[in-house]
Tab-separated table of N, CA, C and O and ligand atoms in Angstrom:
chain	number	residue	atom	x	y	z
A	1	MET	N	69.968	49.444	176.188
A	1	MET	CA	71.212	49.692	175.450
A	1	MET	C	70.901	50.144	174.019
A	1	MET	O	70.008	49.610	173.370
A	2	SER	N	71.635	51.105	173.565
A	2	SER	CA	71.430	51.612	172.220
A	2	SER	C	72.779	51.528	171.488
A	2	SER	O	73.766	52.074	171.945
A	3	ASP	N	72.800	50.831	170.355
A	3	ASP	CA	74.051	50.503	169.659
A	3	ASP	C	74.936	51.712	169.368
A	3	ASP	O	76.133	51.669	169.575
A	4	ASN	N	74.317	52.784	168.879
A	4	ASN	CA	75.111	53.924	168.436
A	4	ASN	C	75.215	55.054	169.449
A	4	ASN	O	75.694	56.122	169.114
A	5	CYS	N	74.783	54.804	170.655
A	5	CYS	CA	74.797	55.859	171.663
A	5	CYS	C	76.179	55.945	172.317
A	5	CYS	O	76.717	54.955	172.814
A	6	LEU	N	76.739	57.158	172.321
A	6	LEU	CA	78.079	57.379	172.877
A	6	LEU	C	78.181	56.918	174.339
A	6	LEU	O	79.149	56.253	174.725
A	7	PHE	N	77.192	57.266	175.144
A	7	PHE	CA	77.295	56.919	176.564
A	7	PHE	C	77.002	55.438	176.807
A	7	PHE	O	77.562	54.852	177.747
A	8	CYS	N	76.185	54.797	175.966
A	8	CYS	CA	76.050	53.334	176.061
A	8	CYS	C	77.392	52.676	175.728
A	8	CYS	O	77.760	51.661	176.332
A	9	LYS	N	78.134	53.260	174.791
A	9	LYS	CA	79.459	52.719	174.456
A	9	LYS	C	80.419	52.861	175.643
A	9	LYS	O	81.235	51.975	175.895
A	10	ILE	N	80.320	53.967	176.358
A	10	ILE	CA	81.140	54.134	177.563
A	10	ILE	C	80.719	53.096	178.609
A	10	ILE	O	81.566	52.461	179.242
A	11	VAL	N	79.404	52.877	178.772
A	11	VAL	CA	78.912	51.867	179.715
A	11	VAL	C	79.483	50.490	179.344
A	11	VAL	O	79.921	49.733	180.220
A	12	ARG	N	79.507	50.180	178.053
A	12	ARG	CA	79.992	48.859	177.598
A	12	ARG	C	81.522	48.761	177.594
A	12	ARG	O	82.072	47.703	177.320
A	13	GLY	N	82.204	49.878	177.841
A	13	GLY	CA	83.660	49.871	177.859
A	13	GLY	C	84.280	49.974	176.472
A	13	GLY	O	85.486	49.783	176.305
A	14	GLU	N	83.475	50.319	175.464
A	14	GLU	CA	83.988	50.431	174.087
A	14	GLU	C	84.706	51.749	173.862
A	14	GLU	O	85.516	51.879	172.939
A	15	ILE	N	84.390	52.737	174.695
A	15	ILE	CA	85.073	54.029	174.675
A	15	ILE	C	85.567	54.260	176.108
A	15	ILE	O	84.794	54.071	177.057
A	16	PRO	N	86.826	54.634	176.276
A	16	PRO	CA	87.344	54.820	177.634
A	16	PRO	C	86.779	56.071	178.311
A	16	PRO	O	86.386	57.026	177.634
A	17	ALA	N	86.715	56.029	179.613
A	17	ALA	CA	86.273	57.194	180.385
A	17	ALA	C	87.015	57.188	181.714
A	17	ALA	O	87.438	56.135	182.202
A	18	ASP	N	87.172	58.371	182.267
A	18	ASP	CA	87.816	58.531	183.572
A	18	ASP	C	86.720	58.366	184.628
A	18	ASP	O	86.043	59.321	185.001
A	19	LYS	N	86.527	57.141	185.071
A	19	LYS	CA	85.400	56.813	185.946
A	19	LYS	C	85.660	57.210	187.392
A	19	LYS	O	86.748	56.991	187.923
A	20	LEU	N	84.637	57.773	188.016
A	20	LEU	CA	84.722	58.175	189.418
A	20	LEU	C	83.886	57.267	190.309
A	20	LEU	O	84.136	57.159	191.504
A	21	TYR	N	82.857	56.648	189.741
A	21	TYR	CA	81.987	55.734	190.495
A	21	TYR	C	81.283	54.830	189.493
A	21	TYR	O	80.891	55.272	188.413
A	22	GLU	N	81.104	53.567	189.877
A	22	GLU	CA	80.351	52.654	189.020
A	22	GLU	C	79.717	51.563	189.858
A	22	GLU	O	80.334	51.036	190.784
A	23	ASP	N	78.465	51.261	189.567
A	23	ASP	CA	77.845	50.047	190.098
A	23	ASP	C	76.972	49.472	188.988
A	23	ASP	O	77.136	49.849	187.821
A	24	ASP	N	76.081	48.574	189.341
A	24	ASP	CA	75.304	47.902	188.280
A	24	ASP	C	74.270	48.819	187.634
A	24	ASP	O	73.776	48.516	186.541
A	25	GLU	N	73.969	49.950	188.252
A	25	GLU	CA	72.905	50.828	187.728
A	25	GLU	C	73.371	52.173	187.206
A	25	GLU	O	72.732	52.749	186.322
A	26	VAL	N	74.434	52.711	187.784
A	26	VAL	CA	74.862	54.067	187.414
A	26	VAL	C	76.376	54.136	187.232
A	26	VAL	O	77.130	53.293	187.734
A	27	LEU	N	76.788	55.174	186.489
A	27	LEU	CA	78.211	55.407	186.221
A	27	LEU	C	78.473	56.906	186.305
A	27	LEU	O	77.688	57.710	185.780
A	28	ALA	N	79.554	57.278	186.965
A	28	ALA	CA	79.989	58.680	187.015
A	28	ALA	C	81.375	58.759	186.395
A	28	ALA	O	82.246	57.937	186.697
A	29	PHE	N	81.574	59.721	185.506
A	29	PHE	CA	82.879	59.868	184.838
A	29	PHE	C	83.116	61.341	184.525
A	29	PHE	O	82.180	62.120	184.351
A	30	ARG	N	84.389	61.708	184.436
A	30	ARG	CA	84.749	63.110	184.195
A	30	ARG	C	84.343	63.529	182.782
A	30	ARG	O	84.489	62.760	181.833
A	31	ASP	N	83.854	64.765	182.684
A	31	ASP	CA	83.514	65.315	181.362
A	31	ASP	C	84.801	65.526	180.576
A	31	ASP	O	85.806	65.987	181.110
A	32	ILE	N	84.754	65.194	179.286
A	32	ILE	CA	85.942	65.292	178.435
A	32	ILE	C	86.336	66.759	178.199
A	32	ILE	O	87.490	67.050	177.867
A	33	SER	N	85.388	67.660	178.381
A	33	SER	CA	85.630	69.087	178.151
A	33	SER	C	85.151	69.885	179.371
A	33	SER	O	84.106	70.532	179.350
A	34	PRO	N	85.924	69.808	180.471
A	34	PRO	CA	85.430	70.366	181.739
A	34	PRO	C	85.192	71.872	181.697
A	34	PRO	O	86.015	72.621	181.194
A	35	GLN	N	84.043	72.278	182.243
A	35	GLN	CA	83.653	73.694	182.299
A	35	GLN	C	83.843	74.278	183.695
A	35	GLN	O	83.463	75.417	183.951
A	36	ALA	N	84.414	73.507	184.586
A	36	ALA	CA	84.687	73.943	185.959
A	36	ALA	C	85.812	73.045	186.474
A	36	ALA	O	86.055	71.968	185.895
A	37	PRO	N	86.487	73.432	187.558
A	37	PRO	CA	87.578	72.590	188.085
A	37	PRO	C	87.121	71.149	188.341
A	37	PRO	O	87.881	70.201	188.116
A	38	LEU	N	85.881	71.006	188.844
A	38	LEU	CA	85.286	69.662	188.935
A	38	LEU	C	84.097	69.639	187.985
A	38	LEU	O	83.175	70.456	188.103
A	39	HIS	N	84.115	68.749	187.022
A	39	HIS	CA	82.984	68.610	186.079
A	39	HIS	C	82.917	67.142	185.676
A	39	HIS	O	83.775	66.652	184.955
A	40	PHE	N	81.905	66.486	186.210
A	40	PHE	CA	81.708	65.087	185.811
A	40	PHE	C	80.240	64.863	185.491
A	40	PHE	O	79.376	65.722	185.744
A	41	LEU	N	79.979	63.732	184.881
A	41	LEU	CA	78.628	63.357	184.476
A	41	LEU	C	78.222	62.117	185.245
A	41	LEU	O	79.059	61.249	185.522
A	42	VAL	N	76.948	62.042	185.603
A	42	VAL	CA	76.404	60.813	186.185
A	42	VAL	C	75.294	60.336	185.266
A	42	VAL	O	74.403	61.134	184.903
A	43	ILE	N	75.371	59.076	184.881
A	43	ILE	CA	74.352	58.517	183.981
A	43	ILE	C	73.782	57.230	184.573
A	43	ILE	O	74.486	56.493	185.275
A	44	PRO	N	72.505	56.960	184.261
A	44	PRO	CA	72.020	55.602	184.511
A	44	PRO	C	72.564	54.718	183.391
A	44	PRO	O	72.732	55.182	182.261
A	45	LYS	N	72.858	53.475	183.679
A	45	LYS	CA	73.330	52.582	182.612
A	45	LYS	C	72.199	52.288	181.619
A	45	LYS	O	72.453	52.052	180.447
A	46	LYS	N	70.975	52.339	182.107
A	46	LYS	CA	69.818	52.166	181.233
A	46	LYS	C	69.772	53.318	180.235
A	46	LYS	O	69.928	54.480	180.623
A	47	HIS	N	69.530	53.015	178.965
A	47	HIS	CA	69.426	54.080	177.965
A	47	HIS	C	68.069	54.772	178.072
A	47	HIS	O	67.039	54.190	177.746
A	48	ILE	N	68.113	56.023	178.500
A	48	ILE	CA	66.946	56.919	178.523
A	48	ILE	C	67.421	58.139	177.749
A	48	ILE	O	68.526	58.647	178.005
A	49	SER	N	66.643	58.618	176.779
A	49	SER	CA	67.193	59.648	175.887
A	49	SER	C	67.381	61.009	176.552
A	49	SER	O	68.247	61.785	176.152
A	50	GLY	N	66.583	61.318	177.567
A	50	GLY	CA	66.750	62.608	178.234
A	50	GLY	C	65.714	62.774	179.332
A	50	GLY	O	64.860	61.907	179.536
A	51	PRO	N	65.757	63.910	180.024
A	51	PRO	CA	64.804	64.145	181.114
A	51	PRO	C	63.351	64.007	180.669
A	51	PRO	O	62.499	63.566	181.443
A	52	GLY	N	63.080	64.366	179.426
A	52	GLY	CA	61.699	64.337	178.942
A	52	GLY	C	61.131	62.946	178.725
A	52	GLY	O	59.930	62.806	178.485
A	53	THR	N	61.967	61.928	178.789
A	53	THR	CA	61.470	60.560	178.590
A	53	THR	C	61.668	59.687	179.832
A	53	THR	O	61.616	58.462	179.743
A	54	VAL	N	61.892	60.332	180.972
A	54	VAL	CA	61.979	59.576	182.226
A	54	VAL	C	60.582	59.060	182.579
A	54	VAL	O	59.619	59.834	182.632
A	55	GLY	N	60.470	57.767	182.782
A	55	GLY	CA	59.182	57.183	183.124
A	55	GLY	C	59.039	56.977	184.625
A	55	GLY	O	60.012	57.099	185.377
A	56	GLN	N	57.820	56.652	185.032
A	56	GLN	CA	57.587	56.401	186.458
A	56	GLN	C	58.502	55.311	186.981
A	56	GLN	O	58.956	55.353	188.122
A	57	GLU	N	58.789	54.327	186.130
A	57	GLU	CA	59.632	53.203	186.545
A	57	GLU	C	61.090	53.638	186.761
A	57	GLU	O	61.888	52.881	187.311
A	58	ASP	N	61.436	54.844	186.319
A	58	ASP	CA	62.816	55.345	186.434
A	58	ASP	C	63.016	56.290	187.620
A	58	ASP	O	64.130	56.777	187.837
A	59	GLU	N	61.959	56.554	188.369
A	59	GLU	CA	62.055	57.588	189.402
A	59	GLU	C	63.133	57.291	190.444
A	59	GLU	O	63.915	58.159	190.826
A	60	LYS	N	63.189	56.032	190.887
A	60	LYS	CA	64.174	55.671	191.902
A	60	LYS	C	65.594	55.771	191.337
A	60	LYS	O	66.522	56.258	191.995
A	61	LEU	N	65.739	55.329	190.101
A	61	LEU	CA	67.040	55.364	189.423
A	61	LEU	C	67.560	56.798	189.307
A	61	LEU	O	68.743	57.067	189.557
A	62	LEU	N	66.694	57.727	188.953
A	62	LEU	CA	67.137	59.118	188.799
A	62	LEU	C	67.447	59.756	190.152
A	62	LEU	O	68.335	60.609	190.248
A	63	GLY	N	66.752	59.322	191.186
A	63	GLY	CA	67.111	59.783	192.531
A	63	GLY	C	68.498	59.307	192.904
A	63	GLY	O	69.287	60.033	193.521
A	64	LYS	N	68.808	58.105	192.489
A	64	LYS	CA	70.146	57.564	192.754
A	64	LYS	C	71.213	58.354	191.999
A	64	LYS	O	72.307	58.601	192.529
A	65	VAL	N	70.897	58.761	190.768
A	65	VAL	CA	71.838	59.584	189.997
A	65	VAL	C	72.182	60.855	190.797
A	65	VAL	O	73.358	61.238	190.907
A	66	MET	N	71.177	61.486	191.388
A	66	MET	CA	71.427	62.696	192.186
A	66	MET	C	72.273	62.369	193.415
A	66	MET	O	73.209	63.104	193.756
A	67	ARG	N	71.926	61.298	194.099
A	67	ARG	CA	72.676	60.936	195.317
A	67	ARG	C	74.139	60.636	194.987
A	67	ARG	O	75.055	61.118	195.673
A	68	VAL	N	74.349	59.843	193.939
A	68	VAL	CA	75.727	59.504	193.557
A	68	VAL	C	76.493	60.772	193.161
A	68	VAL	O	77.662	60.949	193.527
A	69	GLY	N	75.830	61.681	192.447
A	69	GLY	CA	76.483	62.943	192.076
A	69	GLY	C	76.947	63.714	193.303
A	69	GLY	O	78.049	64.259	193.337
A	70	SER	N	76.105	63.735	194.325
A	70	SER	CA	76.455	64.454	195.552
A	70	SER	C	77.585	63.750	196.302
A	70	SER	O	78.506	64.397	196.816
A	71	GLU	N	77.519	62.429	196.348
A	71	GLU	CA	78.549	61.679	197.075
A	71	GLU	C	79.906	61.777	196.381
A	71	GLU	O	80.939	61.899	197.053
A	72	VAL	N	79.902	61.741	195.062
A	72	VAL	CA	81.184	61.860	194.343
A	72	VAL	C	81.744	63.271	194.527
A	72	VAL	O	82.947	63.439	194.760
A	73	ALA	N	80.878	64.293	194.454
A	73	ALA	CA	81.354	65.669	194.678
A	73	ALA	C	81.990	65.785	196.063
A	73	ALA	O	83.084	66.350	196.211
A	74	ALA	N	81.330	65.216	197.075
A	74	ALA	CA	81.873	65.270	198.442
A	74	ALA	C	83.218	64.558	198.512
A	74	ALA	O	84.167	65.047	199.132
A	75	LYS	N	83.309	63.426	197.852
A	75	LYS	CA	84.564	62.669	197.839
A	75	LYS	C	85.691	63.454	197.173
A	75	LYS	O	86.868	63.325	197.534
A	76	GLU	N	85.311	64.285	196.209
A	76	GLU	CA	86.292	65.132	195.515
A	76	GLU	C	86.582	66.407	196.310
A	76	GLU	O	87.308	67.287	195.838
A	77	GLY	N	85.941	66.539	197.480
A	77	GLY	CA	86.207	67.679	198.353
A	77	GLY	C	85.442	68.936	197.990
A	77	GLY	O	85.804	70.035	198.411
A	78	ILE	N	84.375	68.784	197.201
A	78	ILE	CA	83.604	69.941	196.746
A	78	ILE	C	82.245	69.959	197.450
A	78	ILE	O	81.465	69.019	197.333
A	79	LYS	N	81.978	71.077	198.164
A	79	LYS	CA	80.722	71.182	198.920
A	79	LYS	C	79.665	71.982	198.172
A	79	LYS	O	78.477	71.841	198.424
A	80	HIS	N	80.115	72.862	197.295
A	80	HIS	CA	79.182	73.735	196.576
A	80	HIS	C	79.269	73.370	195.103
A	80	HIS	O	80.345	73.480	194.495
A	81	TYR	N	78.174	72.936	194.554
A	81	TYR	CA	78.209	72.456	193.168
A	81	TYR	C	76.840	72.608	192.549
A	81	TYR	O	75.832	72.869	193.228
A	82	ARG	N	76.817	72.476	191.251
A	82	ARG	CA	75.568	72.572	190.495
A	82	ARG	C	75.322	71.230	189.826
A	82	ARG	O	76.254	70.626	189.287
A	83	GLN	N	74.070	70.777	189.857
A	83	GLN	CA	73.676	69.551	189.151
A	83	GLN	C	72.712	69.976	188.054
A	83	GLN	O	71.692	70.614	188.333
A	84	VAL	N	73.041	69.630	186.821
A	84	VAL	CA	72.283	70.127	185.661
A	84	VAL	C	71.928	68.992	184.704
A	84	VAL	O	72.789	68.167	184.360
A	85	PHE	N	70.677	69.008	184.255
A	85	PHE	CA	70.244	68.151	183.147
A	85	PHE	C	69.824	69.067	181.996
A	85	PHE	O	69.034	69.995	182.210
A	86	ASN	N	70.290	68.802	180.802
A	86	ASN	CA	69.814	69.528	179.623
A	86	ASN	C	68.832	68.635	178.869
A	86	ASN	O	69.069	67.433	178.721
A	87	ASN	N	67.740	69.209	178.411
A	87	ASN	CA	66.753	68.455	177.629
A	87	ASN	C	66.519	69.150	176.297
A	87	ASN	O	65.942	70.235	176.251
A	88	GLY	N	66.991	68.535	175.219
A	88	GLY	CA	66.762	69.075	173.882
A	88	GLY	C	67.915	69.954	173.412
A	88	GLY	O	68.634	70.557	174.200
A	89	GLU	N	68.056	70.004	172.079
A	89	GLU	CA	69.194	70.706	171.466
A	89	GLU	C	69.270	72.172	171.877
A	89	GLU	O	70.347	72.698	172.168
A	90	GLU	N	68.125	72.855	171.883
A	90	GLU	CA	68.159	74.293	172.184
A	90	GLU	C	68.508	74.565	173.633
A	90	GLU	O	68.880	75.682	173.998
A	91	ALA	N	68.400	73.546	174.464
A	91	ALA	CA	68.812	73.680	175.872
A	91	ALA	C	70.250	73.208	176.062
A	91	ALA	O	70.752	73.163	177.192
A	92	GLY	N	70.901	72.829	174.958
A	92	GLY	CA	72.311	72.447	175.048
A	92	GLY	C	72.573	70.959	175.107
A	92	GLY	O	73.718	70.548	175.308
A	93	GLN	N	71.524	70.145	174.922
A	93	GLN	CA	71.770	68.695	174.967
A	93	GLN	C	72.414	68.246	173.657
A	93	GLN	O	71.890	68.510	172.569
A	94	THR	N	73.555	67.587	173.775
A	94	THR	CA	74.265	67.090	172.591
A	94	THR	C	74.371	65.572	172.589
A	94	THR	O	74.615	64.973	171.539
A	95	VAL	N	74.238	64.957	173.741
A	95	VAL	CA	74.283	63.486	173.830
A	95	VAL	C	72.921	63.030	174.352
A	95	VAL	O	72.488	63.453	175.435
A	96	PHE	N	72.266	62.167	173.550
A	96	PHE	CA	70.885	61.814	173.862
A	96	PHE	C	70.778	60.509	174.652
A	96	PHE	O	70.035	59.591	174.297
A	97	HIS	N	71.557	60.478	175.714
A	97	HIS	CA	71.474	59.478	176.786
A	97	HIS	C	71.509	60.336	178.042
A	97	HIS	O	72.484	61.073	178.267
A	98	ILE	N	70.459	60.274	178.826
A	98	ILE	CA	70.319	61.204	179.956
A	98	ILE	C	71.589	61.225	180.816
A	98	ILE	O	72.177	60.177	181.111
A	99	HIS	N	72.005	62.430	181.171
A	99	HIS	CA	73.199	62.586	182.006
A	99	HIS	C	73.026	63.823	182.866
A	99	HIS	O	72.491	64.837	182.427
A	100	MET	N	73.513	63.722	184.069
A	100	MET	CA	73.496	64.861	184.985
A	100	MET	C	74.914	65.413	185.089
A	100	MET	O	75.850	64.678	185.434
A	101	HIS	N	75.057	66.689	184.750
A	101	HIS	CA	76.343	67.361	184.951
A	101	HIS	C	76.482	67.710	186.432
A	101	HIS	O	75.520	68.182	187.052
A	102	VAL	N	77.660	67.536	186.963
A	102	VAL	CA	77.981	68.075	188.293
A	102	VAL	C	79.181	68.995	188.103
A	102	VAL	O	80.236	68.569	187.608
A	103	LEU	N	78.975	70.276	188.431
A	103	LEU	CA	80.004	71.301	188.226
A	103	LEU	C	80.306	71.979	189.547
A	103	LEU	O	79.384	72.382	190.273
A	104	GLY	N	81.576	72.126	189.858
A	104	GLY	CA	81.946	72.791	191.102
A	104	GLY	C	83.407	73.181	191.111
A	104	GLY	O	84.139	72.954	190.145
A	105	GLY	N	83.798	73.808	192.213
A	105	GLY	CA	85.198	74.201	192.366
A	105	GLY	C	85.476	75.615	191.928
A	105	GLY	O	86.619	76.070	191.933
A	106	ARG	N	84.436	76.330	191.516
A	106	ARG	CA	84.559	77.772	191.231
A	106	ARG	C	83.204	78.394	191.522
A	106	ARG	O	82.196	77.691	191.579
A	107	SER	N	83.188	79.722	191.708
A	107	SER	CA	81.889	80.354	191.938
A	107	SER	C	81.149	80.444	190.613
A	107	SER	O	81.755	80.613	189.550
A	108	MET	N	79.831	80.287	190.673
A	108	MET	CA	79.001	80.277	189.469
A	108	MET	C	77.841	81.240	189.650
A	108	MET	O	77.229	81.288	190.714
A	109	ASN	N	77.515	81.961	188.599
A	109	ASN	CA	76.400	82.901	188.660
A	109	ASN	C	75.072	82.186	188.479
A	109	ASN	O	74.999	81.122	187.869
A	110	TRP	N	74.038	82.781	189.021
A	110	TRP	CA	72.686	82.300	188.795
A	110	TRP	C	71.797	83.489	188.497
A	110	TRP	O	71.910	84.491	189.195
A	111	PRO	N	70.901	83.463	187.479
A	111	PRO	CA	70.661	82.323	186.590
A	111	PRO	C	71.764	82.181	185.531
A	111	PRO	O	72.460	83.141	185.247
A	112	PRO	N	71.895	80.983	184.960
A	112	PRO	CA	72.978	80.731	184.016
A	112	PRO	C	72.733	81.355	182.654
A	112	PRO	O	73.645	81.498	181.873
A	113	GLY	N	71.484	81.734	182.331
A	113	GLY	CA	71.192	82.360	181.034
A	113	GLY	C	70.823	81.330	179.980
A	113	GLY	O	70.911	80.138	180.192
B	1	5GP	P1	75.174	67.889	176.993
B	1	5GP	O1	75.679	69.018	176.142
B	1	5GP	O2	74.474	66.834	176.146
B	1	5GP	O3	74.340	68.305	178.180
B	1	5GP	O4	76.441	67.224	177.640
B	1	5GP	C1	77.233	66.295	176.988
B	1	5GP	C2	78.570	66.340	177.667
B	1	5GP	O5	79.280	65.184	177.305
B	1	5GP	C3	79.432	67.540	177.255
B	1	5GP	O6	79.741	68.312	178.403
B	1	5GP	C4	80.649	66.907	176.609
B	1	5GP	O7	81.844	67.591	176.918
B	1	5GP	C5	80.642	65.504	177.181
B	1	5GP	N1	81.211	64.498	176.302
B	1	5GP	C6	80.992	64.371	174.961
B	1	5GP	N2	81.667	63.313	174.490
B	1	5GP	C7	82.318	62.767	175.547
B	1	5GP	C8	83.191	61.635	175.676
B	1	5GP	O8	83.502	60.915	174.737
B	1	5GP	N3	83.691	61.394	176.926
B	1	5GP	C9	83.357	62.170	178.006
B	1	5GP	N4	83.902	61.820	179.178
B	1	5GP	N5	82.543	63.229	177.917
B	1	5GP	C10	82.030	63.523	176.703
B	2	ZN	ZN1	72.646	55.279	175.628
């Protein structure tokens, strides 16, 4: 847990979020500024600053983040979606608590640029 981290505050319930899934290890909630008809984030409750600091001890947890992202997308009726992690400011990371974006519900170009 990190005192000043926005997503740790969401985990602690200090900031409200539109939650789609929650258990003792992970949380999925809608992005406040959706970039697609379906856009939510999946985070581990454990504070990890980003993909670049995932340790060996976190491997199972991050696999669960992917699985939960897929299951929530399916529950929302979306079969085609993108799962994205940003690492570092120049890659678009603005919140330094690892989160996986799940985007779907519209066609998307590849590569994203
Ligand atoms: P990043 O740019 O770090 O990959 O993604 C951070 C995401 O968090 C952005 O898509 C942004 O819209 C979302 N976000 C920022 N603040 C909040 C918030 O308070 N609540 C929710 N639900 N999403 C947020
Ligand atoms: Zn955090």
